[in-house]
Amino acid sequence: MRHILEKFCTGVEIIAGVLLGLCTLLIVVSTAGRYLLSWPVPDAFDISRLLIGACIMWGFASVCYRGGQIAVDIVWELLPRRGKIVLDLFAWAMLFFFTVLLAYQTYFRVASAYRSNEGTFDLRIPVWPMLGLIWLGCAAAVITLLFAFSRVRAGRDLGQHQEPFE
Amino acid sequence: AEIELTLSHWVPGTHPLQVTGMEPWAESIKQASNGRIEITIYPAQQLGAAADHYDMARDGIVDIGFINPGYQPGRFPILAAAELPFLFENAKAGVAALTEWYKPYSETEMADTYFCMALSHDPGTFHSTSKILVPEDVKGKTVRPANATEARFVNLLGGASVQVSAAESREVLAKGAADMTQSPWESLYIFGVDSIVTHHLDMPLYASINAFIFNKAKLEIMSEEDRQVIYDHCTPEWAEKMSSGWADAEAAGRDKIAADPKHTLWKPNEEQVQMWKDAAAPLTDEWKETIRKAGGDPDEMLNGLIEALKARNSYAGE
Amino acid sequence: MNSGDLTAILGFLAMFVLMALRVPIGIAMGLVGVFGFASVRGLAPALNLLTTSPFRVVTDFNLTLVPFFVLMGVFATNSGMSRELFRAGNAWLGSFRGGLALATIAACAGFAAICGSSVATAATMTRIAVPEMRAAGYHDGTSTGIVAAGGTLGILIPPSVVMVVYAYLTETDVGQLFIAGIIPGLLATLMYMATVRIAHGKALPAGRRFDPREALDSLKDIWAVGLLFIAVIGVIYLGIATPTEAAAVGAFATMIIGVARRRLDARKILDSLVEALRTSVVLYTVLIGAMLFGYFLAITQSPQKLTALLVAMDLGPYGTLALILVVFFIAGALMDEMAMIVLLLPVVFPVIVKLGFDPVWFGVILVTCCQLGMIAPPVGINVFVINSIAREVKLTTIYRGVAPFIAADIVRLVLLTVFPAIALWLPMTMR
Ligand code: NA
Ligand code: NA
């Protein structure tokens, strides 16, 4: 079972990484088109920002599983091992609660785009499939968080240091 | 006050639309309801992104939303008729005609909100970092179009669009993400792009549409009497009042630009005007096709709008 | 004080409690934002904030350069550019007393030129420079202190993730901000070098013999970094392309160079993409929370009132600025710097504008405050990261090592305030 979970989460990560690669490529191509050939790629603007959105939400799913969000450790550091686990479980519950709300609510954004024929600006490509891809990242986060629960409960998070980014 | 309404918009709080439009309108509503209805204005995207304002009013995040339907292409196809080029002779009487014409359609197209009034500004045009006189000048350029219809126009002319709201246009122009923008004249100053785009196509080209919409549930919990006060403030006449100060300000902006030696105005001759009209012709066909696909009668709709505009002496065509 | 102000205060309290309980800060802000908004406008509308706002943040065009600049730094690290920078620094500066320390600072500055993150700069330099300095007889406090401070150059010398967030929250031109960071970045580099000599002087190990062949040789290795910086920042300075385009092309070029030098293969590229994305996601989570919390504050109308209050206190522009900076010092010492920015900036920025300060200049000031906060006790992120890599060095030892640099940062902050041109001259020459 653990094996399958690990595979699922690795899959999520690879999807997210590949999306970022695609997006980098798209912007490189559209930049080259714009400056070298005077041929701007139509809808590069809309598609690249929607793609980045998808990367980020799929990446969110990955981070939900592996951990590493910025959190304040001051109280946590003072607690014994059991206390640390309790605090981590609480934090996990809040993250899970927020993510479930987010996935539930953003579903309506996708549905509304589907019903209302929203399109991209240049070519009027419907935007709901892209929003749907972003939403799938959200839904994947709910699943990866469920997987993360057992790890947090077992205290296997404790040795892991945070990865801040500034 | 018994009823406190939040009005959210995305232009600066000092914009003539707020100062000469929304504030007197809110004050009039307060007077007419004997102080029972009070409206608080939240400017400058404080409560949400410009393009989200329809959803925000629909979902009750705010009670009254100021929207640009053109920020979400394809979503309001009937109202998009008003975005077709060369329709409006002037903004003031034009918006009264527009509000009158769209009201019945709004009951299907904006069924999940209450449509109060439609607005427009004094017709806008292209403003560029380099010469802009004929349609060919847009080819290969990146443009911040004013709305979805204009984005299609730019695409037809061989340019690409960078669609951000007016509030964000400065950023994309300053960074070079866009070479041109579309807006009415005074807006160049309002959004601080006057120092960046110094070349201007000197002809009325397009109109952008805005609208005020209400959250439905909020209206339903009001008393009959209070609701009537709101209805009385959602009329073609109020639309005209609401946009007058703005239209004057935008029109004055052209004179300001013309008087400034930093700026170059390119005035097309008759032949060149016709080139623009020919280039824009496919937009009307495309729009008609969209409506037909959705099962509507585009000719009836467009003729209705033109008749309404003629009745108020604000049609730009013959 | 009315009910709106009380709601806002309770919201802040609830958020701090959640944060103290180790709820990720973005989530803490988001939850309080939504439920605080609910207390003013009702639950259903507040939940609907989640329908529109988070998608708007992740698809925002102005933020797309974050993942690209992070990716560029990750590609650079994974293809060994940081080690080459250190070697070059040592070849040129190694002959002075404390040469390794000077080389480390130079390498930090060089790496900062292609990496937008302070922590990443500190982390990569800890792995490379600290063991070498230890072997050469440097005190652990000295070496880790240098890396902690040098790492903060990552957010001052462009590209800078902190500047991107500042630009996003205040609608300032990010290109101008980047350019404004260059001269203060050079100044900071020189001041850090001077600080090492002044603080430790004769206690520093002597240098080694200067070898001109080795020095020239080392340049061959670092051409890539120089080229990337000049290309990316040059393009932004000249206004040829947008920062997003420059960032994406920069990341792509870093990858190509890595592949051409056989330092990156498909596996490493995918790993780098995932690593960069995870780093970016953490930032986006904070911003999603910050936007939701911001809508909550806006609906209570408390920021507007606080701005009016601060302006009405009539301390004069510099008095108010001093007050604001003191608040930033305290916040920076106590909390994560990104949290500090997203919490305080929406309240403070309107005041700064009202008092007539330049938004670009204030951006550089704020970055300097973040640099201070990242090394200042009790919560100095760089110090923590170094501690997690160099496990044998105690936190207190590192904090003792950074003390002289805190002094240097404060001096630089004063210089920037007295001579705003240090930051503003270069961006003023842009088109
Ligand atoms: Na940097
Ligand atoms: Na700190």
PDB file of C-alpha atoms in Angstrom, chain A residues 34-35 38 40-42 45 109 112 116-124, chain B residues 58 70-75 140 142 148 151-152 160-164 176:
ATOM      1  CA  ARG A  34       8.088  38.177 -30.590  1.00  0.00           C
ATOM      2  CA  TYR A  35      11.602  39.585 -30.800  1.00  0.00           C
ATOM      3  CA  SER A  38       8.068  39.718 -35.026  1.00  0.00           C
ATOM      4  CA  PRO A  40       3.888  36.966 -31.277  1.00  0.00           C
ATOM      5  CA  VAL A  41       2.422  33.581 -30.392  1.00  0.00           C
ATOM      6  CA  PRO A  42      -1.327  34.155 -30.065  1.00  0.00           C
ATOM      7  CA  PHE A  45      -0.167  35.365 -22.406  1.00  0.00           C
ATOM      8  CA  ARG A 109     -15.218  28.383 -10.731  1.00  0.00           C
ATOM      9  CA  SER A 112     -19.085  28.562 -14.117  1.00  0.00           C
ATOM     10  CA  SER A 116     -20.543  30.636 -19.571  1.00  0.00           C
ATOM     11  CA  ASN A 117     -18.273  29.953 -22.576  1.00  0.00           C
ATOM     12  CA  GLU A 118     -15.365  31.974 -21.210  1.00  0.00           C
ATOM     13  CA  GLY A 119     -12.542  31.866 -23.732  1.00  0.00           C
ATOM     14  CA  THR A 120      -9.006  33.099 -24.192  1.00  0.00           C
ATOM     15  CA  PHE A 121      -8.560  36.567 -25.610  1.00  0.00           C
ATOM     16  CA  ASP A 122      -6.923  35.961 -28.957  1.00  0.00           C
ATOM     17  CA  LEU A 123      -8.328  32.701 -30.233  1.00  0.00           C
ATOM     18  CA  ARG A 124     -11.327  32.163 -27.951  1.00  0.00           C
TER      19      ARG A 124
ATOM     20  CA  ARG B  58     -23.270  37.177  -7.987  1.00  0.00           C
ATOM     21  CA  GLY B  70     -15.187  42.436 -21.916  1.00  0.00           C
ATOM     22  CA  TYR B  71     -12.630  41.170 -19.385  1.00  0.00           C
ATOM     23  CA  GLN B  72     -14.144  37.697 -19.755  1.00  0.00           C
ATOM     24  CA  PRO B  73     -14.366  36.872 -23.454  1.00  0.00           C
ATOM     25  CA  GLY B  74     -17.381  34.874 -24.537  1.00  0.00           C
ATOM     26  CA  ARG B  75     -19.240  35.165 -21.280  1.00  0.00           C
ATOM     27  CA  GLY B 140       3.564  42.152 -35.088  1.00  0.00           C
ATOM     28  CA  THR B 142       1.737  43.377 -28.648  1.00  0.00           C
ATOM     29  CA  ALA B 148     -12.416  40.873 -25.641  1.00  0.00           C
ATOM     30  CA  ALA B 151      -8.523  41.499 -28.569  1.00  0.00           C
ATOM     31  CA  ARG B 152     -10.021  39.670 -31.556  1.00  0.00           C
ATOM     32  CA  ALA B 160      -1.017  39.625 -30.061  1.00  0.00           C
ATOM     33  CA  SER B 161      -2.779  40.738 -26.951  1.00  0.00           C
ATOM     34  CA  VAL B 162      -1.711  41.013 -23.351  1.00  0.00           C
ATOM     35  CA  GLN B 163      -5.019  41.227 -21.611  1.00  0.00           C
ATOM     36  CA  VAL B 164      -4.830  42.932 -18.259  1.00  0.00           C
ATOM     37  CA  GLY B 176       7.537  46.371 -22.482  1.00  0.00           C
TER      38      GLY B 176
END
